[in-house]
Short mmCIF file of C-alpha atoms and ligand atoms in Angstrom, two decimals:
data_model
loop_
_atom_site.label_atom_id
_atom_site.label_comp_id
_atom_site.label_asym_id
_atom_site.label_seq_id
_atom_site.Cartn_x
_atom_site.Cartn_y
_atom_site.Cartn_z
CA MET A 1 0.00 0.00 0.00
CA THR A 2 1.27 3.47 -0.79
CA GLY A 3 1.72 6.21 1.77
CA THR A 4 -0.52 9.27 2.05
CA LEU A 5 0.47 12.75 0.88
CA TYR A 6 -0.43 15.38 3.49
CA GLY A 7 -0.48 19.13 2.85
CA LEU A 8 -0.12 20.64 6.32
CA GLY A 9 -0.95 24.27 6.95
CA VAL A 10 1.26 25.37 9.83
CA GLY A 11 -0.22 28.84 10.33
CA PRO A 12 1.27 32.34 10.22
CA GLY A 13 4.22 31.90 12.60
CA ASP A 14 3.24 31.34 16.23
CA PRO A 15 3.55 27.56 16.80
CA GLU A 16 0.50 27.74 19.10
CA LEU A 17 -1.58 28.46 16.00
CA LEU A 18 -0.92 24.99 14.62
CA THR A 19 -4.11 22.91 14.60
CA LEU A 20 -4.34 19.73 16.67
CA LYS A 21 -4.70 17.76 13.44
CA ALA A 22 -1.58 19.30 11.89
CA HIS A 23 0.33 18.55 15.10
CA ARG A 24 -0.81 14.92 15.15
CA ILE A 25 0.11 14.29 11.51
CA LEU A 26 3.35 16.25 11.76
CA THR A 27 4.59 14.27 14.75
CA SER A 28 3.62 10.87 13.32
CA ALA A 29 4.78 11.26 9.68
CA PRO A 30 8.06 9.46 8.93
CA VAL A 31 8.93 11.98 6.19
CA VAL A 32 8.56 15.78 6.34
CA ALA A 33 9.09 18.00 3.29
CA TYR A 34 9.03 21.80 3.20
CA PRO A 35 9.74 24.71 0.84
CA ALA A 36 12.76 26.91 1.45
CA PRO A 37 13.82 30.08 -0.36
CA ASP A 38 17.14 29.88 -2.23
CA HIS A 39 18.62 32.20 0.38
CA GLY A 40 17.78 31.69 4.05
CA ALA A 41 16.00 29.07 6.11
CA SER A 42 12.54 27.61 5.58
CA PHE A 43 9.93 29.66 7.39
CA ALA A 44 7.47 26.74 7.44
CA ARG A 45 10.06 24.47 9.06
CA SER A 46 11.02 27.12 11.62
CA ILE A 47 7.40 27.32 12.82
CA VAL A 48 7.31 23.62 13.74
CA ALA A 49 11.02 23.08 14.53
CA GLY A 50 10.21 22.35 18.17
CA PHE A 51 7.96 19.42 17.20
CA LEU A 52 10.30 17.64 14.77
CA SER A 53 12.26 14.55 15.75
CA PRO A 54 15.66 13.38 14.45
CA ARG A 55 13.96 10.10 13.49
CA GLN A 56 12.02 11.86 10.74
CA GLU A 57 13.49 12.14 7.27
CA GLU A 58 13.47 15.74 6.03
CA ILE A 59 13.23 16.79 2.39
CA PRO A 60 13.96 20.52 1.93
CA ILE A 61 12.62 21.82 -1.39
CA VAL A 62 14.68 24.84 -2.41
CA VAL A 63 12.32 26.88 -4.61
CA PRO A 64 13.81 29.82 -6.52
CA MET A 65 11.25 32.53 -5.70
CA ARG A 66 11.30 34.15 -9.13
CA VAL A 67 8.62 35.68 -11.32
CA GLU A 68 9.41 33.28 -14.21
CA ARG A 69 7.91 29.85 -13.46
CA PHE A 70 10.49 27.82 -15.42
CA PRO A 71 13.11 27.17 -12.69
CA ALA A 72 10.45 26.54 -10.05
CA ALA A 73 8.61 24.08 -12.31
CA GLU A 74 11.75 21.92 -12.59
CA VAL A 75 12.24 22.03 -8.80
CA TYR A 76 8.66 20.86 -8.23
CA ASP A 77 9.12 18.05 -10.79
CA ARG A 78 12.18 16.75 -8.95
CA ALA A 79 10.64 17.22 -5.48
CA ALA A 80 7.45 15.41 -6.58
CA GLU A 81 9.53 12.42 -7.70
CA ALA A 82 11.50 12.37 -4.42
CA ILE A 83 8.21 12.42 -2.49
CA ALA A 84 6.67 9.78 -4.79
CA ALA A 85 9.60 7.44 -4.03
CA ARG A 86 8.79 7.60 -0.29
CA LEU A 87 5.06 7.18 -0.89
CA ASP A 88 5.77 4.10 -3.04
CA GLU A 89 7.61 2.59 -0.05
CA GLY A 90 4.39 3.01 1.95
CA ARG A 91 5.66 5.95 4.00
CA ASP A 92 3.44 8.97 4.62
CA VAL A 93 4.88 12.35 3.63
CA ALA A 94 3.81 15.57 5.37
CA VAL A 95 4.50 18.67 3.26
CA LEU A 96 4.60 21.82 5.39
CA CYS A 97 3.21 25.12 4.24
CA GLU A 98 3.17 28.38 6.15
CA GLY A 99 -0.39 29.66 6.61
CA ASP A 100 -2.83 27.57 4.59
CA PRO A 101 -1.60 25.21 1.83
CA PHE A 102 -4.33 26.10 -0.71
CA PHE A 103 -3.93 29.86 -0.27
CA TYR A 104 -0.94 30.99 -2.40
CA GLY A 105 0.96 27.97 -1.08
CA SER A 106 3.75 26.18 -2.96
CA PHE A 107 2.19 22.88 -1.84
CA MET A 108 -0.36 23.29 -4.64
CA TYR A 109 2.36 22.69 -7.23
CA LEU A 110 3.27 19.36 -5.62
CA PHE A 111 -0.39 18.48 -5.17
CA GLU A 112 -1.09 18.92 -8.90
CA ARG A 113 1.81 16.55 -9.68
CA LEU A 114 0.93 13.83 -7.13
CA ALA A 115 -2.74 13.89 -6.14
CA ASP A 116 -3.99 11.68 -8.97
CA ARG A 117 -1.46 8.95 -8.04
CA TYR A 118 -1.58 8.93 -4.23
CA PRO A 119 -4.19 9.35 -1.47
CA SER A 120 -4.00 12.97 -0.35
CA GLU A 121 -5.27 14.95 2.60
CA ILE A 122 -5.11 18.68 3.19
CA VAL A 123 -5.07 20.16 6.68
CA PRO A 124 -6.08 23.82 6.50
CA GLY A 125 -4.02 26.32 8.42
CA VAL A 126 -4.64 29.77 9.88
CA ALA A 127 -4.10 31.99 6.83
CA SER A 128 -2.08 35.16 7.25
CA PRO A 129 -4.91 37.68 6.55
CA MET A 130 -6.89 36.14 9.42
CA ALA A 131 -3.88 36.37 11.72
CA ALA A 132 -3.17 39.96 10.62
CA ALA A 133 -6.76 41.05 11.32
CA ALA A 134 -6.56 39.44 14.75
CA ARG A 135 -3.26 41.12 15.60
CA ALA A 136 -4.47 44.50 14.25
CA LEU A 137 -7.68 44.13 16.30
CA THR A 138 -9.52 45.00 13.08
CA PRO A 139 -12.50 42.96 11.85
CA LEU A 140 -11.90 42.02 8.20
CA ALA A 141 -15.43 41.93 6.79
CA SER A 142 -18.98 42.26 8.01
CA ARG A 143 -22.54 42.46 6.62
CA ASN A 144 -22.33 42.87 2.83
CA ASP A 145 -18.68 43.91 2.71
CA VAL A 146 -16.82 42.35 -0.20
CA LEU A 147 -13.30 41.33 0.88
CA THR A 148 -10.70 41.42 -1.92
CA VAL A 149 -7.29 39.76 -1.58
CA ILE A 150 -4.79 41.46 -3.89
CA PRO A 151 -1.20 40.45 -4.74
CA GLY A 152 1.19 43.44 -4.44
CA PRO A 153 3.07 42.52 -7.67
CA LEU A 154 0.01 43.62 -9.74
CA ASP A 155 0.66 46.91 -11.56
CA ASP A 156 -0.89 50.15 -10.29
CA GLU A 157 -3.79 50.16 -12.72
CA ALA A 158 -4.83 46.58 -11.90
CA LEU A 159 -4.34 47.21 -8.19
CA ALA A 160 -6.38 50.42 -8.14
CA ALA A 161 -9.23 48.68 -9.97
CA LYS A 162 -9.34 45.97 -7.28
CA LEU A 163 -9.19 48.37 -4.33
CA THR A 164 -12.84 48.46 -3.33
CA GLY A 165 -14.56 47.62 -0.07
CA ALA A 166 -12.43 45.69 2.39
CA PHE A 167 -9.03 44.69 1.00
CA VAL A 168 -5.88 42.82 1.89
CA ILE A 169 -2.69 43.45 -0.13
CA MET A 170 -0.19 40.60 0.19
CA LYS A 171 3.32 39.84 -1.14
CA LEU A 172 4.59 43.39 -0.55
CA GLY A 173 8.41 43.03 -0.40
CA ARG A 174 10.03 45.17 -3.09
CA HIS A 175 6.59 46.43 -4.19
CA PHE A 176 5.88 48.13 -0.88
CA ASP A 177 6.91 51.71 -1.73
CA ARG A 178 4.91 51.76 -4.95
CA VAL A 179 1.82 50.24 -3.29
CA ARG A 180 2.01 52.69 -0.39
CA ALA A 181 2.29 55.64 -2.82
CA LEU A 182 -0.78 54.41 -4.70
CA ILE A 183 -2.79 54.13 -1.48
CA GLU A 184 -1.73 57.66 -0.54
CA ARG A 185 -2.74 59.03 -3.98
CA LEU A 186 -6.16 57.40 -3.56
CA GLY A 187 -6.58 59.12 -0.18
CA LEU A 188 -6.75 55.85 1.75
CA LEU A 189 -3.79 56.20 4.12
CA ASP A 190 -5.99 56.70 7.17
CA ARG A 191 -7.92 53.51 6.31
CA ALA A 192 -4.90 51.25 5.99
CA ILE A 193 -2.90 49.19 8.49
CA TYR A 194 0.54 47.71 7.90
CA CYS A 195 1.09 44.19 9.34
CA GLU A 196 4.58 42.63 9.29
CA ARG A 197 5.57 39.12 10.46
CA VAL A 198 2.36 38.82 12.46
CA THR A 199 2.27 36.46 15.46
CA LEU A 200 6.08 36.25 15.53
CA GLY A 201 8.26 37.86 18.20
CA GLU A 202 9.43 40.56 15.76
CA GLU A 203 5.88 41.45 14.64
CA ARG A 204 5.09 45.06 13.63
CA VAL A 205 1.48 46.27 13.31
CA LEU A 206 0.94 50.00 12.77
CA PRO A 207 -0.96 52.55 10.69
CA LEU A 208 0.37 52.53 7.11
CA ALA A 209 0.82 56.32 7.40
CA GLU A 210 3.60 55.68 9.95
CA VAL A 211 5.58 53.29 7.73
CA SER A 212 7.96 54.20 4.93
CA GLY A 213 10.90 52.71 3.07
CA VAL A 214 11.24 48.98 2.57
CA ALA A 215 9.09 46.11 3.79
CA PRO A 216 9.90 42.40 3.97
CA TYR A 217 8.04 39.82 1.88
CA PHE A 218 6.15 38.63 4.97
CA SER A 219 4.02 41.74 5.30
CA MET A 220 0.59 42.90 4.16
CA ILE A 221 -1.78 45.87 4.22
CA LEU A 222 -5.37 45.72 5.49
CA GLY A 223 -7.62 48.52 4.33
CA TYR A 224 -11.02 49.78 3.29
CA ARG A 225 -12.13 51.87 0.32
CA GLY A 226 -15.68 53.14 0.04
CA ASP A 227 -18.25 54.55 2.38
CA GLU A 228 -17.73 53.95 6.06
CA PRO A 229 -17.51 50.17 6.72
CA ALA A 230 -20.37 48.52 8.64
CA ILE A 231 -18.20 48.52 11.77
CA ALA A 232 -17.69 52.26 11.83
CA GLY A 233 -14.17 53.65 12.03
CA ARG A 234 -12.62 50.26 12.58
CA TYR A 235 -9.29 51.16 10.94
CA ARG A 236 -8.90 54.35 12.96
CA GLN A 237 -9.88 52.59 16.20
CA ALA A 238 -7.37 49.88 15.45
CA SER A 239 -4.49 52.36 15.43
CA ALA A 240 -5.55 53.59 18.86
CA ARG A 241 -5.81 50.06 20.26
CA ARG A 242 -2.46 48.87 18.95
CA SER A 243 -1.81 45.38 20.29
CA GLU A 244 1.18 44.33 22.34
CA PRO A 245 3.54 41.75 20.81
CA THR A 246 1.93 38.37 20.92
CA ASP A 247 2.40 36.18 23.98
CA ARG A 248 4.03 33.10 22.48
CA LYS A 249 4.08 29.95 24.57
CA GLY A 250 5.00 27.51 21.80
CA PRO A 251 8.36 25.73 21.71
CA ALA A 252 10.06 27.20 18.60
C1 PQ2 B 1 7.71 35.56 -7.59
C2 PQ2 B 1 7.29 35.88 -6.18
C3 PQ2 B 1 6.00 36.72 -6.25
C4 PQ2 B 1 4.73 35.94 -6.05
O1 PQ2 B 1 4.46 35.57 -4.91
O2 PQ2 B 1 4.02 35.73 -7.04
C5 PQ2 B 1 7.20 34.61 -5.35
N1 PQ2 B 1 7.88 34.71 -4.21
C6 PQ2 B 1 8.56 35.88 -4.15
C7 PQ2 B 1 9.40 36.27 -3.10
C8 PQ2 B 1 9.67 35.52 -1.91
N2 PQ2 B 1 9.01 34.41 -1.50
C9 PQ2 B 1 9.54 33.99 -0.29
C10 PQ2 B 1 10.60 34.87 0.06
C11 PQ2 B 1 11.50 34.71 1.29
C12 PQ2 B 1 11.10 35.67 2.38
C13 PQ2 B 1 11.95 35.51 3.61
O3 PQ2 B 1 12.40 34.40 3.94
O4 PQ2 B 1 12.15 36.57 4.26
C14 PQ2 B 1 10.64 35.85 -0.94
C15 PQ2 B 1 11.51 37.09 -0.99
C16 PQ2 B 1 12.73 36.89 -1.82
O5 PQ2 B 1 13.03 35.75 -2.27
O6 PQ2 B 1 13.42 37.90 -1.95
C17 PQ2 B 1 9.15 32.84 0.53
C18 PQ2 B 1 7.89 32.14 0.21
N3 PQ2 B 1 7.16 32.21 -0.95
C19 PQ2 B 1 6.09 31.36 -0.85
C20 PQ2 B 1 6.07 30.81 0.45
C21 PQ2 B 1 4.96 29.91 0.99
C22 PQ2 B 1 4.96 28.60 0.34
O7 PQ2 B 1 6.00 28.11 -0.14
O8 PQ2 B 1 3.91 28.01 0.33
C23 PQ2 B 1 7.24 31.25 1.09
C24 PQ2 B 1 7.76 30.79 2.44
C25 PQ2 B 1 8.51 29.48 2.24
C26 PQ2 B 1 9.06 29.01 3.55
O9 PQ2 B 1 8.32 28.33 4.28
O10 PQ2 B 1 10.23 29.35 3.83
C27 PQ2 B 1 5.18 31.03 -1.89
C28 PQ2 B 1 5.24 31.49 -3.18
N4 PQ2 B 1 6.09 32.44 -3.63
C29 PQ2 B 1 6.02 32.45 -4.98
C30 PQ2 B 1 6.52 33.46 -5.77
C31 PQ2 B 1 5.32 31.24 -5.46
C32 PQ2 B 1 6.36 30.10 -5.52
C33 PQ2 B 1 7.33 30.21 -6.66
C34 PQ2 B 1 6.78 29.50 -7.88
O11 PQ2 B 1 6.28 28.39 -7.77
O12 PQ2 B 1 6.88 30.09 -8.98
C35 PQ2 B 1 4.37 30.98 -4.31
C36 PQ2 B 1 3.93 29.54 -4.14
C37 PQ2 B 1 3.16 31.91 -4.39
C38 PQ2 B 1 2.15 31.64 -5.44
O13 PQ2 B 1 2.30 30.79 -6.33
O14 PQ2 B 1 1.13 32.36 -5.37
C39 PQ2 B 1 8.26 36.75 -5.33
C40 PQ2 B 1 9.61 37.16 -5.97
C41 PQ2 B 1 9.56 38.33 -6.92
C42 PQ2 B 1 8.92 39.57 -6.39
O15 PQ2 B 1 9.31 40.11 -5.33
O16 PQ2 B 1 8.01 40.07 -7.10
C1 SAM B 2 3.00 33.23 -0.95
S1 SAM B 2 1.92 33.93 0.21
C2 SAM B 2 1.59 32.55 1.28
C3 SAM B 2 0.34 32.73 2.10
C4 SAM B 2 0.08 31.63 3.11
N1 SAM B 2 -0.07 30.34 2.49
C5 SAM B 2 -1.13 31.96 3.98
O1 SAM B 2 -2.06 31.13 4.07
O2 SAM B 2 -1.14 33.01 4.58
C6 SAM B 2 3.03 34.89 1.15
C7 SAM B 2 2.41 36.16 1.65
O3 SAM B 2 1.61 35.88 2.79
C8 SAM B 2 1.67 36.97 3.69
N2 SAM B 2 2.16 36.47 4.99
C9 SAM B 2 2.41 35.18 5.30
N3 SAM B 2 2.76 35.07 6.60
C10 SAM B 2 2.73 36.32 7.11
C11 SAM B 2 3.00 36.87 8.41
N4 SAM B 2 3.32 36.08 9.46
N5 SAM B 2 2.87 38.21 8.57
C12 SAM B 2 2.51 39.01 7.55
N6 SAM B 2 2.25 38.55 6.29
C13 SAM B 2 2.36 37.23 6.09
C14 SAM B 2 2.61 38.02 3.09
O4 SAM B 2 1.83 38.98 2.41
C15 SAM B 2 3.41 37.19 2.13
O5 SAM B 2 3.92 37.97 1.07
#
């Protein structure tokens, strides 16, 4: 019998935000695979480092985080075959993904290569917009609000067209300055909150108006464009109620 392929969402950073199911599968899987950028350590692995055992085989998947898909596609082909070899031996493989695996997660590219050949199970994780809203003490959507999730790499015209109602802008990194300037031009600075590395010790959550310069990839903007949201003044209130750094009790 072949092993099972698991896509494990490990949440936004705080190990306490791992689900019980992800913890159970993580600690019982004989093989654990995870994405890693081509410079630096794997964020997904760092979240669960305190739960891993030396008895588990680890497969790091070094994904070149580039706009062109070609190099990444070859990496996923090779990683899928390495994972398939373990599954053929009857060993389960847990693939880690920060946040949720089916929400801009690299796991999807392994899933599309393996799911028709092997039993698969996805364990959803706490996605970063949910964690950011929690840390910013700012409800994301209510009543008939439409919530739009927008990738920062979109050009200004495409971005501006999507900025309606409640919005989340992800993948900021080198696009941050341009995105912030656009939000300022549209007169939305006082309705926007900057959220960096939420739920981690080095978290920063503050009004976008107070942030300038560069932002890391693990950051996002929460905002609102339109008439007053159903929960009146929630972005302005949030700046007043700025939260303290999260109390982390997890092991990593
Ligand atoms: C091209 C670009 C834009 C874009 O997102 O489209 C992009 N990543 C970029 C930068 C970047 N990404 C990361 C860092 C390190 C930050 C740090 O460590 O501080 C940096 C910064 C850097 O490298 O400088 C880490 C990272 N990325 C993803 C995860 C989660 C996961 O793996 O699930 C993690 C955590 C992994 C871990 O656990 O460690 C996921 C995705 N990133 C992808 C692409 C897709 C995969 C590639 C593919 O298959 O083609 C996918 C799956 C998203 C998707 O497909 O929607 C953009 C570069 C160009 C630009 O800036 O515009
Ligand atoms: C490729 S997407 C992966 C999303 C992830 N699968 C999820 O469910 O949240 C990466 C983007 O998620 C956001 N992100 C992930 N973790 C974050 C964190 N702890 N703090 C702030 N933003 C985060 C950033 O906008 C980052 O550019």
